[in-house]
XYZ file of C-alpha atoms in Angstrom:
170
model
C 8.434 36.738 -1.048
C 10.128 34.973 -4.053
C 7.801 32.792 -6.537
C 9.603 29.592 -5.313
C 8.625 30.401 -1.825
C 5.586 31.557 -3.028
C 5.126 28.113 -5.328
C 5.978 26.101 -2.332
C 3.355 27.491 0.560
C 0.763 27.094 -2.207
C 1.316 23.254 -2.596
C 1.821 22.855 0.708
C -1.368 24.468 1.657
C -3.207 22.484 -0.912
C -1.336 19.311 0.514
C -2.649 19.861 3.590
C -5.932 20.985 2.608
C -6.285 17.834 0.876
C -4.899 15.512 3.973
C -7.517 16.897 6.309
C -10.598 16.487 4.287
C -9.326 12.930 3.192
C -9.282 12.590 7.210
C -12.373 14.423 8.033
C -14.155 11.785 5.281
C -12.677 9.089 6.281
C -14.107 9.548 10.063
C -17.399 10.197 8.547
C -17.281 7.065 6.283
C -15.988 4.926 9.247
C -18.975 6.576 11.599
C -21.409 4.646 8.469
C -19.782 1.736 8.771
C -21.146 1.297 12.222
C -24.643 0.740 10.790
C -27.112 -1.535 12.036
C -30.125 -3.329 9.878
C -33.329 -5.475 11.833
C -35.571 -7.059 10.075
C -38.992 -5.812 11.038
C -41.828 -7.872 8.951
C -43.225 -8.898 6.366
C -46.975 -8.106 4.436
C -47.822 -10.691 1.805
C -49.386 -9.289 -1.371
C -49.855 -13.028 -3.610
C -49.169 -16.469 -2.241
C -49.978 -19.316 -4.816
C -48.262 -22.189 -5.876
C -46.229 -20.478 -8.838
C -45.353 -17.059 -6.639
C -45.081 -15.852 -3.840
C -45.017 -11.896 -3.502
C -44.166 -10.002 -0.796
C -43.223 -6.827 1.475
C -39.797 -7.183 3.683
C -39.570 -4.188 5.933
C -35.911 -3.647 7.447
C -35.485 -0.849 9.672
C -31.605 0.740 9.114
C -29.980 2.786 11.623
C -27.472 5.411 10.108
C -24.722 6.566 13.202
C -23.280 8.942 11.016
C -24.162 12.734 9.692
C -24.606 11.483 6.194
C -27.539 11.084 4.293
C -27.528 8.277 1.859
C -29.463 7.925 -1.004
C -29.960 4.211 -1.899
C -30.167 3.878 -5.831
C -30.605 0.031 -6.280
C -30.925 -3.130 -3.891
C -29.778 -6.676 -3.966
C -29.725 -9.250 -1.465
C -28.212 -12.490 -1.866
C -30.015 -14.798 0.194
C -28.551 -18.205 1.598
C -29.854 -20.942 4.146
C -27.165 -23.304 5.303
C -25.018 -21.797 2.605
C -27.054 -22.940 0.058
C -28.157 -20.130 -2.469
C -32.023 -20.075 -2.258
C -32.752 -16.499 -4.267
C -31.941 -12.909 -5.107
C -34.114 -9.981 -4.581
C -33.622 -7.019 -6.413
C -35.134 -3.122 -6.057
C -34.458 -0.337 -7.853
C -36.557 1.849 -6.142
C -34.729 5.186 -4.321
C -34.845 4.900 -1.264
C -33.142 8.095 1.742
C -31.331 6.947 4.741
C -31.493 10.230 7.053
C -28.528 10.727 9.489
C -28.213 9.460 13.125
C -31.587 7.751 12.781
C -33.638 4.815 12.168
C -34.694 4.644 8.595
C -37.254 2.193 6.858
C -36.241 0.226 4.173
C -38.953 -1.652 2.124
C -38.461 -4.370 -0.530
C -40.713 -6.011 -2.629
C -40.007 -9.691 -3.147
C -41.069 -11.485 -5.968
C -40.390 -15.660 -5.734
C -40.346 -18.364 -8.149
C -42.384 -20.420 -5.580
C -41.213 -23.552 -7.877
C -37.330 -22.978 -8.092
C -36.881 -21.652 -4.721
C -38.828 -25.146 -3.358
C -36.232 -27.195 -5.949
C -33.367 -25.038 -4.142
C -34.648 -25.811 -0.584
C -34.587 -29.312 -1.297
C -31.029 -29.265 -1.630
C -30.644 -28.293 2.022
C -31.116 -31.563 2.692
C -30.895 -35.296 1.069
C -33.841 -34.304 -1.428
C -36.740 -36.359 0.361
C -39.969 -34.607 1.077
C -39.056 -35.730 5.413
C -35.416 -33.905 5.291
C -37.576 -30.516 3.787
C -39.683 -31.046 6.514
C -37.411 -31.158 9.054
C -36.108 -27.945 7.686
C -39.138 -26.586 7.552
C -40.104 -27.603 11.086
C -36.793 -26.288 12.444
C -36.666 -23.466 9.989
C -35.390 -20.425 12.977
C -32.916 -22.859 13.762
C -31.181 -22.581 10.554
C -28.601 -20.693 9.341
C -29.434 -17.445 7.335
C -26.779 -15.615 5.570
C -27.822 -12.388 3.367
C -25.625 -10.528 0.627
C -26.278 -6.823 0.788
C -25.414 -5.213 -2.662
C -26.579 -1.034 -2.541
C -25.719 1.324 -5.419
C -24.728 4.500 -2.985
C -25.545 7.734 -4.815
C -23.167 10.124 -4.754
C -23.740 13.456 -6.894
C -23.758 11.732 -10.018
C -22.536 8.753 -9.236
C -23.849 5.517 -8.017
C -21.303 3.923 -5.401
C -21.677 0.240 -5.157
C -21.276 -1.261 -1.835
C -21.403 -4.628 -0.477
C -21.329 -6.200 2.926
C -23.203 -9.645 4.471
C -25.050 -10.864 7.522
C -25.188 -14.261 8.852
C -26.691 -15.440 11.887
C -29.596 -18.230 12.679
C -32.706 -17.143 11.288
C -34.491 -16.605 14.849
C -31.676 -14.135 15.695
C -33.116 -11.590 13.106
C -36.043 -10.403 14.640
């Protein structure tokens, strides 16, 4: 066989080598993608009138073959589209494949400035925060999921949002 022969079938091969794993990832990534999260309670740790601190337990189902190692969490939180807070984790957390996983976040609230940003849902009068209060699953919630994937060395970010009325979640 001459070298240019030879030269060619080599590229080639790696060309195609390269185009099937790009595929064979790409099924696996889009198998993720069909992920589901539920909201599964919550265990107060502090309640007072300057914080509020406590456990949200999410349970995430993983439909592919991929284990994924969460680095870092940040949710976004919104009611009626106003921003109310952001919760942050940084503890690792593993997502096993084609299961149910739990995912656990600690929150930590400015009772103060999240009450100042409720207000804002409505006209600012202690009866319109009321009224959202007293109709609170019937309002809009809308969370920002930001993970930090790890991947070998890494750390993927990846973003992606749910929004649905609050008594829809559990």
């Amino acid at each position: 066989m001459e070298n240019k022969t030879k030269k060619r079938l080599i590229i080639g091969t790696l060309i195609g080598g390269i185009l099937v794993g790009g595929f064979i990832l790409a099924n696996r990534v889009k198998k993720l993608l069909k992920y589901s999260i539920k909201f599964n309670g919550l265990k107060f740790k502090e309640l007072t009138a300057k914080k509020i601190i406590f456990d949200a337990n999410f349970d995430f189902k993983n439909n592919s073959d991929l284990t994924i190692d969460i680095k870092n969490q940040e949710y976004d939180v919104y009611i009626n589209n106003v921003f109310i807070t952001t919760i942050k984790s940084d503890v690792e957390q593993t997502i096993l494949p084609e299961t149910v996983s739990p995912l656990l976040v600690t929150i930590d609230l400015d009772t103060p400035l999240v009450v100042n940003r409720l207000k804002t849902l409505g006209d600012g009068s202690i009866s319109s925060l009321l009224k959202i209060v007293s109709t609170f699953k019937e309002q809009d919630l809308k969370i920002v999921y930001k993970f930090g994937i790890k991947f070998g060395f890494l750390t993927i970010p990846i973003k992606f949002s749910y929004n649905d009325k609050i008594k829809n979640w559990s």
